[in-house]
Coordinates of N, CA, C and O in Angstrom, one line a residue:
M1 N 0.6 -0.9 -0.2 CA 0.1 0.2 0.0 C 1.0 1.1 -0.1 O 2.1 1.6 0.1
S2 N 0.6 2.9 -0.7 CA 1.5 3.2 -0.8 C 0.0 4.8 -0.5 O -1.1 4.3 0.1
G3 N 1.4 5.9 -0.8 CA 0.6 7.1 0.9 C 0.2 6.7 2.0 O 0.3 6.3 2.6
T4 N -0.8 7.7 2.3 CA -1.2 7.7 3.8 C -2.2 6.7 4.1 O -2.4 6.4 2.8
E5 N -2.1 6.1 5.3 CA -3.4 5.8 5.9 C -4.6 6.0 5.4 O -4.4 7.5 6.2
R6 N -5.5 6.1 5.1 CA -7.2 6.2 5.4 C -8.2 4.6 5.2 O -7.5 3.9 4.3
R7 N -9.1 5.5 5.7 CA -10.0 4.9 5.2 C -10.6 4.6 4.5 O -11.3 5.4 4.8
R8 N -11.3 3.8 3.6 CA -11.9 4.1 2.7 C -13.3 3.2 2.5 O -13.5 2.2 3.2
R9 N -14.4 3.3 1.9 CA -15.9 3.2 1.9 C -16.3 2.5 0.1 O -15.8 3.3 -0.6
W10 N -16.3 1.5 -0.1 CA -16.0 0.5 -1.1 C -17.3 0.6 -1.1 O -18.5 0.0 -0.4
S11 N -17.9 0.5 -2.7 CA -19.8 0.0 -3.0 C -19.3 -1.6 -3.2 O -18.2 -1.9 -3.4
D12 N -20.3 -2.3 -2.8 CA -20.8 -3.6 -3.4 C -20.7 -3.4 -4.4 O -19.9 -4.7 -5.1
E13 N -20.7 -3.5 -5.5 CA -20.6 -2.6 -7.1 C -19.1 -2.9 -7.3 O -18.6 -3.9 -8.3
A14 N -18.1 -1.4 -6.8 CA -16.6 -2.0 -6.9 C -15.6 -3.3 -6.3 O -15.2 -4.1 -6.5
K15 N -16.4 -3.9 -4.8 CA -16.2 -4.8 -4.2 C -16.0 -5.9 -5.4 O -15.6 -6.9 -5.7
L16 N -17.6 -6.5 -6.1 CA -17.6 -7.6 -7.0 C -16.6 -7.0 -8.1 O -16.2 -7.7 -7.9
R17 N -16.5 -6.0 -8.2 CA -15.6 -6.1 -9.4 C -14.3 -6.0 -9.6 O -13.6 -7.1 -10.2
I18 N -14.0 -5.9 -8.5 CA -12.6 -5.9 -8.0 C -12.4 -7.7 -7.8 O -11.9 -8.6 -7.5
L19 N -13.7 -7.8 -7.2 CA -13.8 -9.9 -7.1 C -13.4 -10.7 -8.2 O -13.0 -11.7 -8.5
T20 N -14.3 -9.8 -8.7 CA -14.7 -10.2 -10.4 C -12.8 -10.7 -10.4 O -13.1 -11.3 -11.5
E21 N -12.3 -9.6 -10.9 CA -10.7 -9.2 -11.7 C -9.8 -10.5 -10.6 O -9.4 -11.3 -11.3
A22 N -10.1 -10.2 -9.5 CA -9.5 -11.1 -8.5 C -9.3 -13.2 -8.7 O -9.1 -13.8 -8.8
D23 N -10.7 -13.2 -9.8 CA -11.1 -14.6 -9.7 C -10.9 -15.5 -11.1 O -11.7 -16.8 -11.3
Q24 N -10.0 -14.1 -12.1 CA -9.8 -14.2 -13.2 C -8.9 -15.4 -13.1 O -8.2 -15.8 -12.4
P25 N -8.9 -17.0 -14.1 CA -7.8 -17.6 -14.1 C -6.3 -17.0 -14.4 O -6.2 -16.4 -14.9
G26 N -5.2 -17.4 -13.3 CA -4.3 -17.3 -13.7 C -3.8 -15.5 -12.9 O -3.1 -15.2 -13.0
V27 N -4.7 -15.4 -12.3 CA -5.0 -13.5 -11.7 C -4.0 -14.4 -10.2 O -5.0 -15.0 -9.3
R28 N -3.3 -13.4 -9.4 CA -3.2 -13.4 -7.8 C -3.5 -12.3 -7.2 O -4.0 -10.8 -8.5
I29 N -3.7 -12.6 -6.8 CA -4.4 -11.5 -5.7 C -3.9 -10.0 -5.2 O -4.4 -9.1 -5.4
G30 N -2.7 -10.9 -5.2 CA -1.9 -9.5 -4.5 C -1.6 -8.3 -5.9 O -1.4 -7.2 -5.6
D31 N -1.4 -9.2 -6.9 CA -1.6 -8.3 -8.2 C -2.5 -7.3 -8.5 O -2.6 -5.6 -8.3
V32 N -4.2 -7.8 -8.2 CA -4.8 -7.2 -8.1 C -5.1 -6.1 -6.5 O -6.0 -5.1 -7.2
A33 N -5.1 -5.9 -5.8 CA -4.5 -5.2 -4.5 C -3.5 -4.4 -4.6 O -4.3 -3.4 -4.7
R34 N -2.4 -4.0 -5.9 CA -1.7 -3.3 -6.0 C -2.1 -2.5 -7.1 O -1.7 -1.0 -6.4
R35 N -2.9 -2.7 -7.6 CA -4.0 -2.4 -8.9 C -4.5 -1.0 -8.2 O -5.1 -0.8 -8.2
H36 N -5.6 -2.1 -7.0 CA -6.5 -1.0 -6.5 C -5.9 -0.5 -4.9 O -6.9 0.2 -4.4
D37 N -5.3 -0.7 -5.0 CA -4.1 0.0 -3.5 C -5.4 -0.8 -2.6 O -5.4 0.4 -1.5
I38 N -4.9 -1.6 -1.8 CA -5.7 -3.0 -1.0 C -4.8 -3.2 -0.7 O -4.0 -4.0 -1.0
H39 N -5.2 -4.1 0.4 CA -4.7 -5.1 1.0 C -4.4 -6.6 0.5 O -6.1 -6.3 0.5
P40 N -4.0 -7.5 0.7 CA -4.7 -8.4 -0.1 C -5.9 -8.8 0.6 O -6.9 -10.0 0.5
G41 N -5.7 -9.1 1.6 CA -6.0 -10.0 3.0 C -8.1 -8.7 3.0 O -8.8 -9.8 2.8
Q42 N -7.6 -8.0 2.1 CA -9.3 -7.3 2.3 C -10.0 -8.0 1.4 O -11.6 -8.4 1.2
I43 N -9.4 -8.2 0.1 CA -9.8 -9.0 -0.9 C -10.5 -9.9 -0.3 O -11.9 -11.0 -0.9
R44 N -9.8 -11.1 0.5 CA -10.7 -12.5 1.2 C -11.7 -12.3 2.3 O -12.4 -13.2 2.2
L45 N -11.7 -10.9 2.3 CA -12.6 -10.5 3.4 C -13.5 -10.4 3.0 O -15.2 -11.2 3.3
W46 N -13.5 -10.1 1.5 CA -14.8 -9.6 0.8 C -15.2 -10.9 0.4 O -17.2 -11.0 -0.1
R47 N -14.9 -11.4 0.2 CA -15.0 -13.1 -1.1 C -15.8 -13.8 -0.2 O -17.0 -14.4 0.3
Q48 N -15.6 -13.7 1.8 CA -16.1 -14.5 2.2 C -17.5 -13.7 3.0 O -18.2 -14.4 3.2
S49 N -17.7 -12.5 2.4 CA -19.2 -11.3 3.0 C -19.6 -11.7 1.7 O -21.1 -11.6 2.3
F50 N -19.3 -12.3 0.7 CA -20.3 -12.3 -0.4 C -20.3 -13.6 -1.1 O -21.3 -14.2 -1.6
S51 N -20.0 -14.6 0.2 CA -19.8 -15.7 0.4 C -21.2 -16.4 0.3 O -22.6 -15.5 0.7
Y52 N -22.1 -17.3 -0.8 CA -23.5 -18.2 -0.8 C -22.9 -19.3 0.2 O -24.4 -19.8 0.5
V53 N -22.2 -19.5 0.8 CA -22.3 -20.8 1.5 C -23.4 -20.9 2.8 O -23.1 -20.0 3.7
G54 N -23.9 -21.4 2.8 CA -24.7 -21.8 4.0 C -26.5 -20.6 4.1 O -27.0 -20.0 4.5
R55 N -26.2 -20.1 2.6 CA -27.5 -19.2 1.9 C -28.4 -20.2 1.7 O -28.3 -21.3 0.8
P56 N -29.5 -20.2 1.8 CA -30.6 -20.8 1.0 C -30.2 -20.8 -0.2 O -29.8 -20.0 -0.8
A57 N -31.6 -21.8 -0.8 CA -30.1 -22.5 -2.5 C -32.2 -21.2 -3.1 O -32.9 -21.2 -2.9
M58 N -31.5 -20.9 -4.4 CA -32.0 -20.0 -5.6 C -32.4 -21.0 -6.4 O -31.3 -21.6 -6.7
F59 N -33.8 -20.6 -7.1 CA -34.3 -22.4 -8.1 C -34.4 -20.6 -9.2 O -35.0 -20.1 -8.9
L60 N -34.0 -21.4 -10.0 CA -34.0 -21.1 -11.3 C -35.2 -21.5 -12.2 O -35.2 -22.5 -12.2
P61 N -35.7 -20.6 -13.9 CA -36.4 -20.9 -14.1 C -35.8 -22.1 -15.1 O -35.1 -22.2 -15.4
V62 N -37.2 -22.9 -15.7 CA -36.3 -24.1 -16.5 C -37.6 -23.7 -17.9 O -38.6 -24.4 -17.7
E63 N -37.0 -24.6 -19.2 CA -37.6 -24.5 -20.0 C -37.2 -25.4 -20.5 O -36.0 -26.2 -20.6
I64 N -38.5 -26.2 -21.0 CA -38.2 -28.1 -21.2 C -38.5 -27.8 -23.4 O -39.0 -27.2 -23.6
T65 N -37.2 -28.1 -23.6 CA -36.8 -28.0 -24.9 C -37.4 -29.1 -26.5 O -37.5 -28.6 -27.5
E66 N -37.4 -30.0 -25.5 CA -37.6 -31.1 -26.5 C -38.6 -32.0 -26.1 O -38.7 -32.5 -24.4
E67 N -40.1 -32.8 -26.5 CA -41.0 -33.3 -25.9 C -40.9 -34.7 -26.6 O -40.5 -35.1 -27.7
V68 N -41.1 -35.5 -25.4 CA -41.0 -37.3 -26.0 C -42.5 -37.2 -25.7 O -43.3 -37.6 -24.5
S69 N -43.3 -38.4 -26.5 CA -44.4 -38.6 -26.2 C -44.1 -40.0 -25.2 O -43.5 -40.7 -25.5
A70 N -45.6 -40.1 -24.7 CA -45.0 -41.4 -23.3 C -45.5 -42.5 -24.4 O -45.3 -43.6 -23.6
T71 N -46.2 -42.8 -25.5 CA -45.8 -43.9 -25.9 C -45.2 -44.5 -26.8 O -44.9 -45.4 -27.6
Q72 N -44.1 -43.6 -27.6 CA -42.8 -43.9 -27.8 C -41.6 -44.6 -27.0 O -40.8 -44.5 -25.6
A73 N -41.1 -45.8 -27.0 CA -40.4 -46.6 -26.4 C -39.0 -46.4 -26.3 O -39.3 -46.4 -27.9
P74 N -38.2 -46.1 -26.2 CA -37.2 -45.3 -26.6 C -36.6 -46.4 -27.1 O -36.3 -47.9 -27.1
D75 N -35.3 -46.1 -27.6 CA -34.4 -47.2 -28.5 C -33.1 -48.2 -27.3 O -33.2 -49.4 -27.0
T76 N -33.2 -47.0 -26.9 CA -31.9 -47.4 -25.8 C -32.3 -47.1 -24.2 O -32.9 -45.6 -24.6
P77 N -31.4 -47.5 -23.7 CA -32.0 -47.1 -21.9 C -31.8 -45.4 -21.6 O -30.5 -45.1 -22.1
P78 N -32.3 -44.4 -20.8 CA -31.8 -43.5 -21.3 C -30.9 -42.8 -20.1 O -30.8 -43.7 -19.6
A79 N -30.3 -42.4 -20.8 CA -28.9 -41.5 -20.1 C -29.6 -40.9 -19.2 O -30.4 -40.0 -19.2
P80 N -28.8 -41.2 -17.9 CA -28.8 -40.3 -16.4 C -29.0 -38.8 -16.8 O -28.0 -38.4 -17.1
A81 N -30.4 -38.7 -16.3 CA -30.1 -36.9 -15.8 C -28.8 -35.8 -15.8 O -29.0 -36.2 -14.4
V82 N -28.3 -34.9 -16.2 CA -27.3 -34.4 -15.2 C -27.4 -33.0 -15.2 O -27.8 -32.4 -16.6
I83 N -27.2 -32.8 -14.0 CA -27.3 -30.9 -14.5 C -26.1 -30.4 -14.4 O -25.0 -30.7 -13.2
E84 N -25.4 -29.1 -15.1 CA -25.1 -28.5 -14.7 C -24.6 -27.2 -14.6 O -25.7 -26.8 -15.0
I85 N -24.4 -26.9 -13.5 CA -24.3 -25.6 -12.7 C -22.9 -25.0 -12.7 O -21.6 -25.5 -13.0
S86 N -22.9 -23.2 -13.2 CA -21.9 -22.1 -13.7 C -21.9 -22.2 -12.3 O -22.5 -20.7 -11.8
L87 N -20.5 -21.9 -11.7 CA -19.7 -21.3 -10.6 C -19.6 -19.5 -11.3 O -19.2 -19.5 -12.1
R88 N -19.3 -18.9 -9.5 CA -19.0 -17.8 -10.0 C -17.7 -16.9 -10.3 O -17.0 -17.0 -10.7
N89 N -16.9 -19.1 -9.5 CA -15.3 -18.7 -10.4 C -15.5 -19.3 -11.5 O -13.7 -19.5 -11.9
G90 N -15.3 -19.4 -12.3 CA -15.7 -19.5 -13.4 C -15.7 -21.0 -13.6 O -15.5 -21.8 -14.3
R91 N -15.6 -22.1 -12.4 CA -15.5 -23.7 -12.6 C -17.0 -23.9 -12.8 O -18.1 -23.7 -12.8
C92 N -17.1 -25.8 -13.7 CA -18.7 -25.9 -13.6 C -18.4 -27.3 -12.4 O -17.8 -28.6 -12.2
L93 N -19.8 -27.5 -12.8 CA -20.0 -28.8 -11.7 C -20.9 -29.8 -11.9 O -22.3 -28.9 -12.6
R94 N -21.0 -30.6 -12.4 CA -22.0 -31.7 -13.4 C -22.7 -32.7 -12.1 O -21.4 -33.1 -11.4
V95 N -23.9 -32.6 -11.9 CA -24.4 -33.5 -10.7 C -25.2 -33.9 -11.6 O -26.1 -33.4 -12.5
P96 N -25.3 -35.3 -11.2 CA -27.1 -36.5 -11.2 C -28.3 -35.3 -10.7 O -28.3 -34.2 -9.7
A97 N -29.1 -35.2 -11.8 CA -30.5 -34.6 -11.7 C -30.7 -35.0 -10.4 O -32.0 -34.1 -9.0
D98 N -30.8 -36.2 -10.0 CA -31.8 -37.1 -8.6 C -30.5 -36.2 -7.5 O -30.3 -36.7 -6.0
V99 N -29.6 -35.6 -7.9 CA -29.3 -35.3 -5.9 C -29.6 -34.5 -4.9 O -30.6 -34.2 -4.8
E100 N -29.6 -34.9 -3.4 CA -29.9 -34.5 -2.3 C -28.9 -32.8 -1.9 O -27.9 -32.5 -2.4
L101 N -29.8 -32.3 -1.9 CA -29.6 -30.7 -2.2 C -28.4 -30.4 -0.7 O -27.8 -30.2 -1.2
R102 N -29.2 -30.9 0.4 CA -27.8 -31.0 1.0 C -26.3 -31.5 0.6 O -25.1 -31.1 0.9
M103 N -26.4 -32.8 -0.1 CA -25.0 -33.1 -0.6 C -24.3 -31.9 -1.4 O -23.2 -31.6 -1.7
L104 N -26.1 -31.5 -2.1 CA -25.1 -30.5 -3.3 C -24.5 -29.5 -3.3 O -23.1 -28.6 -3.5
G105 N -25.3 -28.5 -2.2 CA -25.0 -27.3 -1.1 C -23.2 -27.7 -0.6 O -22.5 -27.0 -1.1
S106 N -22.9 -29.1 -0.2 CA -21.7 -29.7 0.4 C -20.5 -29.5 -1.0 O -19.4 -29.1 -0.6
L107 N -21.4 -29.8 -2.5 CA -20.5 -29.8 -3.2 C -20.5 -28.6 -3.9 O -19.0 -28.2 -4.2
I108 N -21.0 -27.3 -3.9 CA -20.7 -26.4 -4.4 C -19.6 -25.5 -3.3 O -18.5 -24.8 -3.9
A109 N -20.1 -25.4 -1.3 CA -19.0 -25.2 -1.1 C -17.9 -25.7 -0.9 O -16.4 -24.8 -1.3
C110 N -17.3 -27.0 -1.9 CA -16.0 -27.3 -2.0 C -15.3 -26.6 -3.2 O -13.7 -26.8 -3.0
V111 N -16.3 -27.1 -3.8 CA -15.5 -26.4 -6.0 C -15.3 -25.1 -5.5 O -14.3 -24.9 -5.6
E112 N -16.2 -24.4 -4.9 CA -16.1 -22.8 -4.4 C -15.3 -22.1 -3.6 O -13.7 -21.9 -4.1
A113 N -14.1 -23.2 -2.7 CA -13.3 -22.7 -2.1 C -12.1 -23.4 -2.4 O -10.8 -23.4 -2.0
A114 N -12.5 -24.7 -3.7 CA -11.0 -25.0 -3.6 C -10.2 -24.0 -5.0 O -10.4 -23.1 -5.1

């Protein structure tokens, strides 16, 4: 950090913009912190404050794009349904559609923390 010591107030938008920059692949937190003249620990604290771990799950609308008649017998057994979840850190999580919510929450927390 350079200059005189000061306490600044950051808007949520500014914090999220800096966090997005720090979450890019190959980017070092220290480099982002220097560019914005903040301590690297501040970025880590902001990550914790914006964390979704422990918050209730949100459901998004789903659109069914292909209709299958109930009278048609498929030629091959259907593949198990898989849900693909894109996480904030850029990673992707693929889970079976029938995964338990408790297990899903734990998986997301693990993948986001890594």
